[in-house]
PDB file of C-alpha atoms in Angstrom:
ATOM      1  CA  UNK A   1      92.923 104.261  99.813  1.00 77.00           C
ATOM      2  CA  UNK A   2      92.857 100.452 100.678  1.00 81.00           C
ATOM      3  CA  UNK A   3      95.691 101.290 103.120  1.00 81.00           C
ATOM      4  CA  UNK A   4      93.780 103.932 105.119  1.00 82.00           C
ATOM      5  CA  UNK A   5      90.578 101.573 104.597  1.00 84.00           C
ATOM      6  CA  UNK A   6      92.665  98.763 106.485  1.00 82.00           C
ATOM      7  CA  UNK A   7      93.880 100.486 109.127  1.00 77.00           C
ATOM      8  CA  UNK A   8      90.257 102.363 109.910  1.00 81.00           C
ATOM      9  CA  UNK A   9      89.717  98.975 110.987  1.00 77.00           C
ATOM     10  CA  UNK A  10      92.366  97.756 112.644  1.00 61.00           C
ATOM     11  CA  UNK A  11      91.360 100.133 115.632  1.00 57.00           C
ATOM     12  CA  UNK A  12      91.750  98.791 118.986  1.00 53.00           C
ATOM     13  CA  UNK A  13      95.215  97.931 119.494  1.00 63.00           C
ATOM     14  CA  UNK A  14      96.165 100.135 121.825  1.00 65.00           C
ATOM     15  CA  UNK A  15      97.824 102.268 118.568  1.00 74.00           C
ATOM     16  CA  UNK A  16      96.925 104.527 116.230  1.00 79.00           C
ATOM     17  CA  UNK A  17      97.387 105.533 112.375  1.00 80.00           C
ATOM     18  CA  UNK A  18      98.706 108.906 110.936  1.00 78.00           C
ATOM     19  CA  UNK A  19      98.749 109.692 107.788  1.00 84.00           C
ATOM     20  CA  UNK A  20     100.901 111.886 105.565  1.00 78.00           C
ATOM     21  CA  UNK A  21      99.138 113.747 102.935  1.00 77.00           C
ATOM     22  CA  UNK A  22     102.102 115.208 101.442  1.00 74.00           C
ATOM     23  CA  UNK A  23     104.517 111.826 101.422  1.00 74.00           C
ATOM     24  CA  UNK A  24     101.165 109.717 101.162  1.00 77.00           C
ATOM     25  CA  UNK A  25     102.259 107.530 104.032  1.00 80.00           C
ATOM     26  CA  UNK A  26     101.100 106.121 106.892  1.00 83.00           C
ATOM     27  CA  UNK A  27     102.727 105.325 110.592  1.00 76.00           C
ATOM     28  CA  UNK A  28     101.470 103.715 113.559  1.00 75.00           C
ATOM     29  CA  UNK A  29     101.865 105.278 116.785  1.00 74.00           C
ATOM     30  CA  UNK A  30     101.158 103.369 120.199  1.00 71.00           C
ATOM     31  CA  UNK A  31      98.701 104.636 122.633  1.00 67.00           C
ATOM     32  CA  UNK A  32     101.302 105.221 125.001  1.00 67.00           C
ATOM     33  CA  UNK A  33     104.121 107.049 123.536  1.00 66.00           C
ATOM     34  CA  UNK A  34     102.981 110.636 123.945  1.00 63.00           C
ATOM     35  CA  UNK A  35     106.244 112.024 123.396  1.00 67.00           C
ATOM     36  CA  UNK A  36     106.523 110.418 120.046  1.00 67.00           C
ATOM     37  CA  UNK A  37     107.862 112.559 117.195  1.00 68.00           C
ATOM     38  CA  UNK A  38     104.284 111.617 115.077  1.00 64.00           C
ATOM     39  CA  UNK A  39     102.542 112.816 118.142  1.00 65.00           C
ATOM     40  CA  UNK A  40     104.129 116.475 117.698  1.00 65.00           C
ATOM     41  CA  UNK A  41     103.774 116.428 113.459  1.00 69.00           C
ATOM     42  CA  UNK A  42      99.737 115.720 114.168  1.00 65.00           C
ATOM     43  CA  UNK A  43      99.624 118.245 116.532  1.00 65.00           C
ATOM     44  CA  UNK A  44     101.540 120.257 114.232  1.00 67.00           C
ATOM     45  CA  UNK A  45      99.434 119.742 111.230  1.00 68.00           C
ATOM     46  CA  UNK A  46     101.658 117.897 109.451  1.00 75.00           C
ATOM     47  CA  UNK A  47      99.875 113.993 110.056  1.00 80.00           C
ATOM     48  CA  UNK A  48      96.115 113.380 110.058  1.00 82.00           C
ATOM     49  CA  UNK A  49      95.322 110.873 112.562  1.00 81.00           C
ATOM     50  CA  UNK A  50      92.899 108.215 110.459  1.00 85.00           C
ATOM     51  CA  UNK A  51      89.981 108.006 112.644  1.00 88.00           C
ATOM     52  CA  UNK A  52      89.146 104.200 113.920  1.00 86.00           C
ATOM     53  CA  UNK A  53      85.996 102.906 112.746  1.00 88.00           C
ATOM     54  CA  UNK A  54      83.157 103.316 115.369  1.00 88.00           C
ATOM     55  CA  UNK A  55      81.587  99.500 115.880  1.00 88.00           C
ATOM     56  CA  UNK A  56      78.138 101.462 115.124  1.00 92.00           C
ATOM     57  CA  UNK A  57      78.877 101.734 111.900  1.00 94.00           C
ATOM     58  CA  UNK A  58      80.093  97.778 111.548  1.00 93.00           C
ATOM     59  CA  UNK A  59      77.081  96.824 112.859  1.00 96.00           C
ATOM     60  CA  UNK A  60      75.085  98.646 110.549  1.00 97.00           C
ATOM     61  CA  UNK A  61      76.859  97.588 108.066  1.00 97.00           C
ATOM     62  CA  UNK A  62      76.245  93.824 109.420  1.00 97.00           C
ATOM     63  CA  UNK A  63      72.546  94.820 109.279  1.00 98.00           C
ATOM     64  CA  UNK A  64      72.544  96.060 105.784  1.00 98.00           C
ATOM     65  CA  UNK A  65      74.115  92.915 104.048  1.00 98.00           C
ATOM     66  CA  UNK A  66      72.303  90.899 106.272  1.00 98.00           C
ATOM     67  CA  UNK A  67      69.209  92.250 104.901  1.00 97.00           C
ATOM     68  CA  UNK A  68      70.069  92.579 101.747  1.00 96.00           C
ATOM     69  CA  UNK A  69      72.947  90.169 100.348  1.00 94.00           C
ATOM     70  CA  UNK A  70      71.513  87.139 102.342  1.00 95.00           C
ATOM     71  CA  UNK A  71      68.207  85.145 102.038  1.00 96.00           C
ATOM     72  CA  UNK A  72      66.656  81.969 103.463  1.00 97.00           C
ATOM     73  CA  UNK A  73      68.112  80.262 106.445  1.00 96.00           C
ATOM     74  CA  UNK A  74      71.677  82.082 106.170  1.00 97.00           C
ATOM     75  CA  UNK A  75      69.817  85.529 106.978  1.00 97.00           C
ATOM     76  CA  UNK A  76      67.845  84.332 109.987  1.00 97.00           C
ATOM     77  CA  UNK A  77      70.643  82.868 111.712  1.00 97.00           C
ATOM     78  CA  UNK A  78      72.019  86.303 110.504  1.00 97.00           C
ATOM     79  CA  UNK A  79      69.731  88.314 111.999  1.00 97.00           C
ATOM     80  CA  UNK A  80      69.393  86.370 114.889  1.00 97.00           C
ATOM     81  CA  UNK A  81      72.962  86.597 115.640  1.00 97.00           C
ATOM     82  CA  UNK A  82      72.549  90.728 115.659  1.00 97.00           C
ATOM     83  CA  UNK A  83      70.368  90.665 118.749  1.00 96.00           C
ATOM     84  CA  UNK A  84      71.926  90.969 121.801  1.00 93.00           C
ATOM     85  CA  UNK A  85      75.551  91.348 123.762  1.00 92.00           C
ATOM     86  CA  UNK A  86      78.083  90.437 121.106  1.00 93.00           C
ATOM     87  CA  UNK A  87      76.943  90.475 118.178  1.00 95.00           C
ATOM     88  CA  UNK A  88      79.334  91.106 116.304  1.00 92.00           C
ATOM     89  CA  UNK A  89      81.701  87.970 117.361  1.00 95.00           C
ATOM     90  CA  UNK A  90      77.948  85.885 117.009  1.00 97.00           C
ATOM     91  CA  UNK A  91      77.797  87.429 113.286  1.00 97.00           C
ATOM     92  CA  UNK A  92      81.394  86.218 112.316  1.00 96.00           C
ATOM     93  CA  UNK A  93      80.556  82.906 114.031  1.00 97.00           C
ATOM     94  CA  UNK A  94      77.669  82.197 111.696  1.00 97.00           C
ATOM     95  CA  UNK A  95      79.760  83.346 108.496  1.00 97.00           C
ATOM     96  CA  UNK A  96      82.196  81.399 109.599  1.00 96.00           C
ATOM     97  CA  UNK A  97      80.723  78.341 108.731  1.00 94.00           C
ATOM     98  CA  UNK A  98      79.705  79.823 105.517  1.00 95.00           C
ATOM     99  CA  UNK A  99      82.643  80.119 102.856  1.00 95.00           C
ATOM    100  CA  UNK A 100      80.394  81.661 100.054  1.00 96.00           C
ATOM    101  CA  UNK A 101      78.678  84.461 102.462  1.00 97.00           C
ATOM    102  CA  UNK A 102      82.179  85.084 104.324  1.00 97.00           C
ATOM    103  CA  UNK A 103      83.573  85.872 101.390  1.00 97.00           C
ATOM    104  CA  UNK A 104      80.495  87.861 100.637  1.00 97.00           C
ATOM    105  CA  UNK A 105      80.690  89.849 103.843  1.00 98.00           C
ATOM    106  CA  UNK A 106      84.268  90.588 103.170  1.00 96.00           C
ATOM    107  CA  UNK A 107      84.035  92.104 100.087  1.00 97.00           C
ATOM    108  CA  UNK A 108      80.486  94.341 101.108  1.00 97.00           C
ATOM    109  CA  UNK A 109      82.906  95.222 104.122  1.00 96.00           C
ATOM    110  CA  UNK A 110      85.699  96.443 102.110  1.00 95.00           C
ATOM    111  CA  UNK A 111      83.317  98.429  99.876  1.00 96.00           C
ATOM    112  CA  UNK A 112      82.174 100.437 102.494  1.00 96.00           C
ATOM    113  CA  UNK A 113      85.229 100.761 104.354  1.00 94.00           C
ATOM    114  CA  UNK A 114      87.157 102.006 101.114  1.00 94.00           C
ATOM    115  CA  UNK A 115      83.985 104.274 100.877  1.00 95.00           C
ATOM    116  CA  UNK A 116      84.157 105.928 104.300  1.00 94.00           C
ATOM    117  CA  UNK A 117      88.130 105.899 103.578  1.00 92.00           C
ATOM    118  CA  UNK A 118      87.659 107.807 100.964  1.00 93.00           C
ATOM    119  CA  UNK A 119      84.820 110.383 102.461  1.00 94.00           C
ATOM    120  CA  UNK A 120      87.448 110.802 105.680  1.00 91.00           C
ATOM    121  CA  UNK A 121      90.359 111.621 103.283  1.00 88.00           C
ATOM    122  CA  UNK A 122      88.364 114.057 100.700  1.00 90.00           C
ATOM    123  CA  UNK A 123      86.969 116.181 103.883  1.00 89.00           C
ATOM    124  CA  UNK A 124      90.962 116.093 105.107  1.00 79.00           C
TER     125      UNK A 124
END
């Protein structure tokens, strides 16, 4: 499950994951290759393509710890960094200069990615 958790994330490189229910493997396909052999098993039924993680759901996510696993100063800069164009890369700046709610984040990020993981393979 961590592996399809990791690579719901990894979205936007111009790539994307398959996975193989039967062999319980996964392969990465790039964007371009349409005549790829993995392109023909998904289409086949034989791969499920892992979906990418929409950035909605990362920045409610974002929201959610922010409101809940932070407090004080930390969460205003927080919050404040969730207005606006770019959040996301203004969120990860403020963490970044926070070792103890980085490592915070991380681990509240993994939970719910292994989560959704976990939904996307069950309804597979």
């Amino acid at each position: 499950m961590e592996q399809v958790a990791s690579h719901m994330e990894v979205g936007a490189e111009l790539s994307f994951a398959y996975l193989s229910p039967s062999a319980g493997s996964i392969v990465r396909v790039h964007e371009f290759d349409h005549d790829s052999v993995y392109e023909w098993l998904s289409r086949s039924g034989h791969l499920e393509m892992i979906p990418n993680l929409p950035s909605q759901d990362l920045y409610l996510w974002m929201v959610d710890f922010t409101e809940n696993e932070t407090r004080g100063t930390l969460q205003k800069k927080l919050l404040r960094s969730l207005t606006g164009v770019s959040a996301v890369w203004k969120f990860r700046n403020v963490l970044y200069h926070e070792d103890d709610a980085a490592l915070r984040w991380e681990r509240f990020k993994r939970k719910k990615l292994v989560e959704t993981a976990r939904a996307w393979f069950e309804a597979v």
